[in-house]
Amino acid sequence: MDLHQLRTFVAVAQEGHLTRAAERLHISQPTASAHIRALEDTLKVALFVRRSSGVEMTRAGVLLLRKAEALLDSALEFRSLARALSGQVCGTIVIGSNADPGISRVGPLGGLMSRRHPLIDLSIELRATAGILQGIRGGELDCGFFLGRPPEEGLACRRLVAVTYRVAGPAAWHEAIQAADLRTLAHMPWILAPAGNAQADMLATLFQGSGLKPSRALEANNDLVIRSLIAEGVGVSLVRSDHAAEGERAGIMSISPIAVAHSQMLFAYRKAREQEPVIQAVLAALDDIWGDAPARPQADG
């Protein structure tokens, strides 16, 4: 049994006549007849009864017709998919992310990549900024999103969007936080981020040149955990502006009016790999996801 025999079977069933089916398929009548005989021999069942006016389907033929039509439809879909995949980019790519997926848009990026490049095996890993840059350098990650400064020579970087953080603390400390200068803030209990984390770099920049060092209450490396600890009255910390505003509206945070930290969402990959098809595929998807955002190459730091 092959697809040619199935096509002939369906055509003869629809036409009710061998000659008309053969003409429709652009084959000879003897060839069409041979296809039907071969199919009947293979299936061990009669499909048609020959009449003087043409052919009439047997009960078995009627039952098998729908299956034959479904098989031919599946074969057409199979061929169409194979043609669509021909020349498609294939391979594996691992993307690192250290930020809220809502700001990096890593979710939409992954969705677009899956639809556009079904042969690419895509993975997304959560890491701190230092871990993402180390992973890209070492080849464990192909590219990644992170907050901070453009990386050193050897890594290409695209700036996606500016990000602002505010110093926020428990709502119960509102009066003290509102009246505090930078020195007073530094002496409050702080929920600090570990070295290599974007918040740690922002905090160092915030106090740079003042000779001040925040007083450590404890350490946490996750924004959601930090916000939870603030709500529990543990201490102050850097919180992304939109999250801080949400916390203030919810009555669980107070925002310092003087302390603002600035960073940026970046996307990095190794310069030497820029022309690889999988990297080009990610960069094209990145541009489409970010649209008019300033996703342009940054000079190495």
mmCIF file of C-alpha atoms in Angstrom:
data_model
loop_
_atom_site.group_PDB
_atom_site.id
_atom_site.type_symbol
_atom_site.label_atom_id
_atom_site.label_comp_id
_atom_site.label_asym_id
_atom_site.label_seq_id
_atom_site.Cartn_x
_atom_site.Cartn_y
_atom_site.Cartn_z
ATOM 1 C CA MET A 1 0.000 0.000 0.000
ATOM 2 C CA ASP A 2 1.312 3.448 -0.893
ATOM 3 C CA LEU A 3 -0.065 6.959 -1.281
ATOM 4 C CA HIS A 4 -0.547 6.559 -5.049
ATOM 5 C CA GLN A 5 -2.835 3.576 -4.445
ATOM 6 C CA LEU A 6 -4.778 5.486 -1.776
ATOM 7 C CA ARG A 7 -5.220 8.492 -4.083
ATOM 8 C CA THR A 8 -6.525 6.210 -6.813
ATOM 9 C CA PHE A 9 -8.904 4.514 -4.356
ATOM 10 C CA VAL A 10 -10.334 7.857 -3.234
ATOM 11 C CA ALA A 11 -10.614 9.172 -6.782
ATOM 12 C CA VAL A 12 -12.406 6.020 -8.035
ATOM 13 C CA ALA A 13 -14.752 6.139 -5.033
ATOM 14 C CA GLN A 14 -15.597 9.778 -5.703
ATOM 15 C CA GLU A 15 -15.974 9.376 -9.467
ATOM 16 C CA GLY A 16 -17.635 5.961 -9.411
ATOM 17 C CA HIS A 17 -15.725 5.131 -12.583
ATOM 18 C CA LEU A 18 -12.173 3.904 -13.271
ATOM 19 C CA THR A 19 -11.656 5.809 -16.492
ATOM 20 C CA ARG A 20 -12.829 9.151 -15.129
ATOM 21 C CA ALA A 21 -10.685 8.662 -12.016
ATOM 22 C CA ALA A 22 -7.654 7.860 -14.191
ATOM 23 C CA GLU A 23 -8.204 11.000 -16.264
ATOM 24 C CA ARG A 24 -8.491 13.079 -13.125
ATOM 25 C CA LEU A 25 -5.224 11.656 -11.786
ATOM 26 C CA HIS A 26 -3.482 11.890 -15.171
ATOM 27 C CA ILE A 27 -2.712 8.182 -15.258
ATOM 28 C CA SER A 28 -3.850 5.427 -17.598
ATOM 29 C CA GLN A 29 -6.933 3.348 -16.923
ATOM 30 C CA PRO A 30 -4.865 0.110 -16.630
ATOM 31 C CA THR A 31 -2.631 1.836 -14.057
ATOM 32 C CA ALA A 32 -5.647 2.912 -12.022
ATOM 33 C CA SER A 33 -7.040 -0.610 -12.190
ATOM 34 C CA ALA A 34 -3.666 -2.020 -11.082
ATOM 35 C CA HIS A 35 -3.596 0.364 -8.105
ATOM 36 C CA ILE A 36 -7.005 -0.851 -6.948
ATOM 37 C CA ARG A 37 -6.064 -4.532 -7.350
ATOM 38 C CA ALA A 38 -2.804 -4.025 -5.477
ATOM 39 C CA LEU A 39 -4.578 -2.219 -2.651
ATOM 40 C CA GLU A 40 -7.236 -4.917 -2.387
ATOM 41 C CA ASP A 41 -4.531 -7.608 -2.346
ATOM 42 C CA THR A 42 -2.657 -5.788 0.394
ATOM 43 C CA LEU A 43 -5.755 -5.196 2.515
ATOM 44 C CA LYS A 44 -7.260 -8.626 1.817
ATOM 45 C CA VAL A 45 -10.650 -7.038 1.187
ATOM 46 C CA ALA A 46 -12.702 -6.069 -1.890
ATOM 47 C CA LEU A 47 -13.214 -2.325 -2.252
ATOM 48 C CA PHE A 48 -15.386 -2.211 -5.350
ATOM 49 C CA VAL A 49 -17.834 -4.308 -7.299
ATOM 50 C CA ARG A 50 -17.474 -3.868 -11.072
ATOM 51 C CA ARG A 51 -20.679 -2.911 -12.887
ATOM 52 C CA SER A 52 -21.345 -2.259 -16.546
ATOM 53 C CA SER A 53 -21.792 1.428 -15.830
ATOM 54 C CA GLY A 54 -18.718 1.711 -13.623
ATOM 55 C CA VAL A 55 -17.868 0.583 -10.110
ATOM 56 C CA GLU A 56 -19.826 0.407 -6.885
ATOM 57 C CA MET A 57 -18.198 0.520 -3.466
ATOM 58 C CA THR A 58 -18.490 -2.438 -1.142
ATOM 59 C CA ARG A 59 -19.418 -1.982 2.521
ATOM 60 C CA ALA A 60 -15.735 -2.385 3.392
ATOM 61 C CA GLY A 61 -14.834 0.239 0.789
ATOM 62 C CA VAL A 62 -17.291 2.710 2.294
ATOM 63 C CA LEU A 63 -15.842 2.179 5.793
ATOM 64 C CA LEU A 64 -12.250 2.538 4.576
ATOM 65 C CA LEU A 65 -12.838 5.626 2.433
ATOM 66 C CA ARG A 66 -12.854 8.124 5.304
ATOM 67 C CA LYS A 67 -9.684 6.625 6.728
ATOM 68 C CA ALA A 68 -8.024 6.843 3.325
ATOM 69 C CA GLU A 69 -9.053 10.486 2.981
ATOM 70 C CA ALA A 70 -7.698 11.228 6.473
ATOM 71 C CA LEU A 71 -4.404 9.531 5.630
ATOM 72 C CA LEU A 72 -4.026 11.600 2.484
ATOM 73 C CA ASP A 73 -4.808 14.777 4.424
ATOM 74 C CA SER A 74 -2.176 13.836 7.011
ATOM 75 C CA ALA A 75 0.351 13.159 4.259
ATOM 76 C CA LEU A 76 -0.338 16.609 2.810
ATOM 77 C CA GLU A 77 0.129 18.232 6.228
ATOM 78 C CA PHE A 78 3.310 16.236 6.707
ATOM 79 C CA ARG A 79 4.686 17.424 3.377
ATOM 80 C CA SER A 80 3.677 21.037 4.063
ATOM 81 C CA LEU A 81 5.393 20.994 7.447
ATOM 82 C CA ALA A 82 8.541 19.471 5.950
ATOM 83 C CA ARG A 83 8.625 22.226 3.333
ATOM 84 C CA ALA A 84 8.114 24.874 6.001
ATOM 85 C CA LEU A 85 10.961 23.430 8.055
ATOM 86 C CA SER A 86 13.284 23.222 5.092
ATOM 87 C CA GLY A 87 16.036 25.764 5.656
ATOM 88 C CA GLN A 88 14.841 26.573 9.178
ATOM 89 C CA VAL A 89 17.386 27.548 11.808
ATOM 90 C CA CYS A 90 18.045 24.653 14.149
ATOM 91 C CA GLY A 91 20.187 24.080 17.225
ATOM 92 C CA THR A 92 20.051 24.868 20.925
ATOM 93 C CA ILE A 93 20.078 28.187 22.726
ATOM 94 C CA VAL A 94 20.122 28.960 26.454
ATOM 95 C CA ILE A 95 19.021 32.438 27.534
ATOM 96 C CA GLY A 96 19.838 33.770 30.993
ATOM 97 C CA SER A 97 17.563 36.166 32.860
ATOM 98 C CA ASN A 98 17.965 37.867 36.234
ATOM 99 C CA ALA A 99 15.006 40.195 36.191
ATOM 100 C CA ASP A 100 11.255 40.273 36.407
ATOM 101 C CA PRO A 101 10.050 38.731 33.112
ATOM 102 C CA GLY A 102 7.590 41.600 32.828
ATOM 103 C CA ILE A 103 10.427 44.072 32.317
ATOM 104 C CA SER A 104 12.763 41.895 30.237
ATOM 105 C CA ARG A 105 9.892 40.542 28.090
ATOM 106 C CA VAL A 106 11.645 37.171 28.121
ATOM 107 C CA GLY A 107 8.252 35.435 28.031
ATOM 108 C CA PRO A 108 7.126 37.031 24.750
ATOM 109 C CA LEU A 109 10.631 36.475 23.357
ATOM 110 C CA GLY A 110 10.475 32.762 24.181
ATOM 111 C CA GLY A 111 6.986 32.502 22.693
ATOM 112 C CA LEU A 112 8.005 34.206 19.444
ATOM 113 C CA MET A 113 11.130 32.042 19.153
ATOM 114 C CA SER A 114 9.076 28.869 19.646
ATOM 115 C CA ARG A 115 6.609 29.856 16.949
ATOM 116 C CA ARG A 116 9.139 31.223 14.493
ATOM 117 C CA HIS A 117 11.901 28.627 14.962
ATOM 118 C CA PRO A 118 10.358 25.297 16.041
ATOM 119 C CA LEU A 119 13.634 23.457 15.391
ATOM 120 C CA ILE A 120 15.522 25.514 17.998
ATOM 121 C CA ASP A 121 15.667 23.859 21.413
ATOM 122 C CA LEU A 122 15.215 26.853 23.739
ATOM 123 C CA SER A 123 15.985 26.994 27.478
ATOM 124 C CA ILE A 124 15.742 29.922 29.918
ATOM 125 C CA GLU A 125 17.784 30.017 33.146
ATOM 126 C CA LEU A 126 17.417 32.408 36.085
ATOM 127 C CA ARG A 127 20.725 33.759 37.414
ATOM 128 C CA ALA A 128 22.163 36.844 39.083
ATOM 129 C CA THR A 129 23.904 39.400 36.856
ATOM 130 C CA ALA A 130 27.377 38.083 37.646
ATOM 131 C CA GLY A 131 26.253 34.537 36.922
ATOM 132 C CA ILE A 132 24.745 35.537 33.582
ATOM 133 C CA LEU A 133 27.886 37.304 32.387
ATOM 134 C CA GLN A 134 30.062 34.442 33.608
ATOM 135 C CA GLY A 135 27.794 31.947 31.864
ATOM 136 C CA ILE A 136 27.968 33.825 28.567
ATOM 137 C CA ARG A 137 31.752 34.054 28.756
ATOM 138 C CA GLY A 138 32.061 30.362 29.643
ATOM 139 C CA GLY A 139 29.597 29.141 27.022
ATOM 140 C CA GLU A 140 27.004 27.822 29.485
ATOM 141 C CA LEU A 141 24.637 30.569 28.315
ATOM 142 C CA ASP A 142 24.329 31.821 24.759
ATOM 143 C CA CYS A 143 22.957 35.220 25.724
ATOM 144 C CA GLY A 144 21.073 36.868 28.555
ATOM 145 C CA PHE A 145 19.091 39.716 30.101
ATOM 146 C CA PHE A 146 20.486 41.537 33.111
ATOM 147 C CA LEU A 147 20.428 44.855 34.964
ATOM 148 C CA GLY A 148 23.600 46.892 35.191
ATOM 149 C CA ARG A 149 26.402 48.342 33.081
ATOM 150 C CA PRO A 150 27.550 47.205 29.627
ATOM 151 C CA PRO A 151 29.984 44.296 30.030
ATOM 152 C CA GLU A 152 33.666 44.213 29.247
ATOM 153 C CA GLU A 153 35.370 43.678 25.894
ATOM 154 C CA GLY A 154 34.370 40.496 24.105
ATOM 155 C CA LEU A 155 30.667 40.755 24.900
ATOM 156 C CA ALA A 156 28.268 42.701 22.723
ATOM 157 C CA CYS A 157 25.411 44.434 24.500
ATOM 158 C CA ARG A 158 22.049 45.919 23.627
ATOM 159 C CA ARG A 159 20.400 48.464 25.938
ATOM 160 C CA LEU A 160 16.687 47.822 26.144
ATOM 161 C CA VAL A 161 15.236 50.181 28.742
ATOM 162 C CA ALA A 162 16.218 52.404 31.669
ATOM 163 C CA VAL A 163 15.162 51.150 35.107
ATOM 164 C CA THR A 164 14.762 53.204 38.275
ATOM 165 C CA TYR A 165 14.944 51.944 41.868
ATOM 166 C CA ARG A 166 13.885 53.739 45.040
ATOM 167 C CA VAL A 167 14.862 53.277 48.674
ATOM 168 C CA ALA A 168 11.770 51.912 50.401
ATOM 169 C CA GLY A 169 11.069 50.703 53.917
ATOM 170 C CA PRO A 170 8.205 49.520 56.090
ATOM 171 C CA ALA A 171 5.136 51.750 56.188
ATOM 172 C CA ALA A 172 5.460 51.926 59.984
ATOM 173 C CA TRP A 173 8.743 53.817 59.492
ATOM 174 C CA HIS A 174 7.097 56.422 57.265
ATOM 175 C CA GLU A 175 7.917 59.537 59.293
ATOM 176 C CA ALA A 176 11.549 58.536 59.806
ATOM 177 C CA ILE A 177 12.022 57.598 56.123
ATOM 178 C CA GLN A 178 10.427 60.820 54.874
ATOM 179 C CA ALA A 179 12.626 62.976 57.118
ATOM 180 C CA ALA A 180 15.860 60.994 56.625
ATOM 181 C CA ASP A 181 18.875 62.326 54.760
ATOM 182 C CA LEU A 182 21.355 59.936 53.143
ATOM 183 C CA ARG A 183 23.339 59.506 56.362
ATOM 184 C CA THR A 184 20.225 58.659 58.374
ATOM 185 C CA LEU A 185 19.119 56.204 55.719
ATOM 186 C CA ALA A 186 22.525 54.502 55.807
ATOM 187 C CA HIS A 187 22.171 53.880 59.538
ATOM 188 C CA MET A 188 18.788 52.178 59.173
ATOM 189 C CA PRO A 189 18.714 48.354 58.989
ATOM 190 C CA TRP A 190 19.236 47.319 55.340
ATOM 191 C CA ILE A 191 18.190 44.257 53.398
ATOM 192 C CA LEU A 192 21.234 43.983 51.155
ATOM 193 C CA ALA A 193 21.765 42.117 47.915
ATOM 194 C CA PRO A 194 24.852 39.902 47.563
ATOM 195 C CA ALA A 195 27.890 40.997 45.558
ATOM 196 C CA GLY A 196 27.383 40.534 41.839
ATOM 197 C CA ASN A 197 23.700 41.405 42.103
ATOM 198 C CA ALA A 198 22.457 44.481 40.223
ATOM 199 C CA GLN A 199 21.000 45.983 43.423
ATOM 200 C CA ALA A 200 24.382 45.725 45.137
ATOM 201 C CA ASP A 201 25.997 47.723 42.321
ATOM 202 C CA MET A 202 23.214 50.332 42.390
ATOM 203 C CA LEU A 203 23.531 50.694 46.161
ATOM 204 C CA ALA A 204 27.306 51.172 45.907
ATOM 205 C CA THR A 205 26.734 53.905 43.316
ATOM 206 C CA LEU A 206 24.060 55.551 45.474
ATOM 207 C CA PHE A 207 26.448 55.936 48.433
ATOM 208 C CA GLN A 208 29.561 56.468 46.313
ATOM 209 C CA GLY A 209 31.676 59.400 47.512
ATOM 210 C CA SER A 210 29.668 59.900 50.699
ATOM 211 C CA GLY A 211 31.852 57.711 52.889
ATOM 212 C CA LEU A 212 28.673 55.998 54.066
ATOM 213 C CA LYS A 213 27.998 52.281 54.185
ATOM 214 C CA PRO A 214 24.485 50.840 54.688
ATOM 215 C CA SER A 215 23.940 48.996 57.959
ATOM 216 C CA ARG A 216 23.296 45.312 57.211
ATOM 217 C CA ALA A 217 20.246 43.612 58.720
ATOM 218 C CA LEU A 218 20.318 40.588 56.424
ATOM 219 C CA GLU A 219 20.961 39.598 52.814
ATOM 220 C CA ALA A 220 18.528 38.504 50.096
ATOM 221 C CA ASN A 221 19.011 38.017 46.363
ATOM 222 C CA ASN A 222 15.413 38.078 45.143
ATOM 223 C CA ASP A 223 13.208 41.134 44.574
ATOM 224 C CA LEU A 224 10.049 39.377 45.722
ATOM 225 C CA VAL A 225 11.741 38.203 48.936
ATOM 226 C CA ILE A 226 13.109 41.690 49.579
ATOM 227 C CA ARG A 227 9.644 43.254 49.213
ATOM 228 C CA SER A 228 8.202 40.645 51.561
ATOM 229 C CA LEU A 229 10.871 41.381 54.162
ATOM 230 C CA ILE A 230 10.179 45.112 53.927
ATOM 231 C CA ALA A 231 6.477 44.457 54.463
ATOM 232 C CA GLU A 232 7.404 42.468 57.592
ATOM 233 C CA GLY A 233 9.298 45.444 58.999
ATOM 234 C CA VAL A 234 12.804 43.964 58.666
ATOM 235 C CA GLY A 235 14.474 46.951 57.039
ATOM 236 C CA VAL A 236 14.870 49.232 54.035
ATOM 237 C CA SER A 237 16.161 48.247 50.615
ATOM 238 C CA LEU A 238 16.243 49.200 46.956
ATOM 239 C CA VAL A 239 12.945 48.416 45.240
ATOM 240 C CA ARG A 240 12.074 48.938 41.602
ATOM 241 C CA SER A 241 10.028 52.147 41.267
ATOM 242 C CA ASP A 242 6.807 50.551 40.055
ATOM 243 C CA HIS A 243 6.928 47.907 42.814
ATOM 244 C CA ALA A 244 7.701 50.555 45.418
ATOM 245 C CA ALA A 245 4.716 52.630 44.253
ATOM 246 C CA GLU A 246 2.487 49.545 44.453
ATOM 247 C CA GLY A 247 3.738 48.866 47.967
ATOM 248 C CA GLU A 248 3.068 52.441 49.011
ATOM 249 C CA ARG A 249 -0.468 52.341 47.595
ATOM 250 C CA ALA A 250 -1.060 49.071 49.422
ATOM 251 C CA GLY A 251 0.043 50.669 52.679
ATOM 252 C CA ILE A 252 2.994 48.344 53.279
ATOM 253 C CA MET A 253 5.903 50.565 52.161
ATOM 254 C CA SER A 254 7.189 54.095 52.511
ATOM 255 C CA ILE A 255 9.429 55.572 49.796
ATOM 256 C CA SER A 256 12.343 57.890 50.525
ATOM 257 C CA PRO A 257 11.904 61.188 48.666
ATOM 258 C CA ILE A 258 15.666 61.680 48.193
ATOM 259 C CA ALA A 259 17.226 58.321 47.320
ATOM 260 C CA VAL A 260 16.942 57.218 43.702
ATOM 261 C CA ALA A 261 19.116 54.621 41.949
ATOM 262 C CA HIS A 262 19.358 54.161 38.197
ATOM 263 C CA SER A 263 20.138 51.118 36.107
ATOM 264 C CA GLN A 264 19.260 49.687 32.708
ATOM 265 C CA MET A 265 17.992 46.445 31.249
ATOM 266 C CA LEU A 266 20.633 44.999 28.933
ATOM 267 C CA PHE A 267 20.932 41.993 26.637
ATOM 268 C CA ALA A 268 24.385 40.520 26.032
ATOM 269 C CA TYR A 269 26.038 37.838 23.910
ATOM 270 C CA ARG A 270 29.562 37.035 22.759
ATOM 271 C CA LYS A 271 30.740 39.215 19.881
ATOM 272 C CA ALA A 272 32.465 36.283 18.232
ATOM 273 C CA ARG A 273 29.108 34.482 17.896
ATOM 274 C CA GLU A 274 27.107 37.382 16.453
ATOM 275 C CA GLN A 275 26.818 35.876 12.949
ATOM 276 C CA GLU A 276 25.699 32.441 14.139
ATOM 277 C CA PRO A 277 22.167 31.654 12.872
ATOM 278 C CA VAL A 278 20.771 30.957 16.355
ATOM 279 C CA ILE A 279 22.115 34.256 17.720
ATOM 280 C CA GLN A 280 20.795 36.137 14.696
ATOM 281 C CA ALA A 281 17.407 34.469 15.244
ATOM 282 C CA VAL A 282 17.289 35.672 18.868
ATOM 283 C CA LEU A 283 18.396 39.198 17.957
ATOM 284 C CA ALA A 284 15.740 39.461 15.244
ATOM 285 C CA ALA A 285 13.074 38.264 17.690
ATOM 286 C CA LEU A 286 14.394 40.691 20.312
ATOM 287 C CA ASP A 287 13.998 43.607 17.901
ATOM 288 C CA ASP A 288 10.465 42.525 17.036
ATOM 289 C CA ILE A 289 9.460 42.146 20.708
ATOM 290 C CA TRP A 290 10.903 45.499 21.736
ATOM 291 C CA GLY A 291 9.733 47.350 18.631
ATOM 292 C CA ASP A 292 10.763 50.989 18.883
ATOM 293 C CA ALA A 293 12.665 50.525 22.146
ATOM 294 C CA PRO A 294 16.325 51.593 21.936
ATOM 295 C CA ALA A 295 17.638 48.052 21.460
ATOM 296 C CA ARG A 296 20.842 49.241 19.841
ATOM 297 C CA PRO A 297 24.437 48.029 20.297
ATOM 298 C CA GLN A 298 26.273 49.618 23.210
ATOM 299 C CA ALA A 299 30.003 50.220 23.296
ATOM 300 C CA ASP A 300 31.972 47.866 25.508
ATOM 301 C CA GLY A 301 32.825 49.151 28.951
#
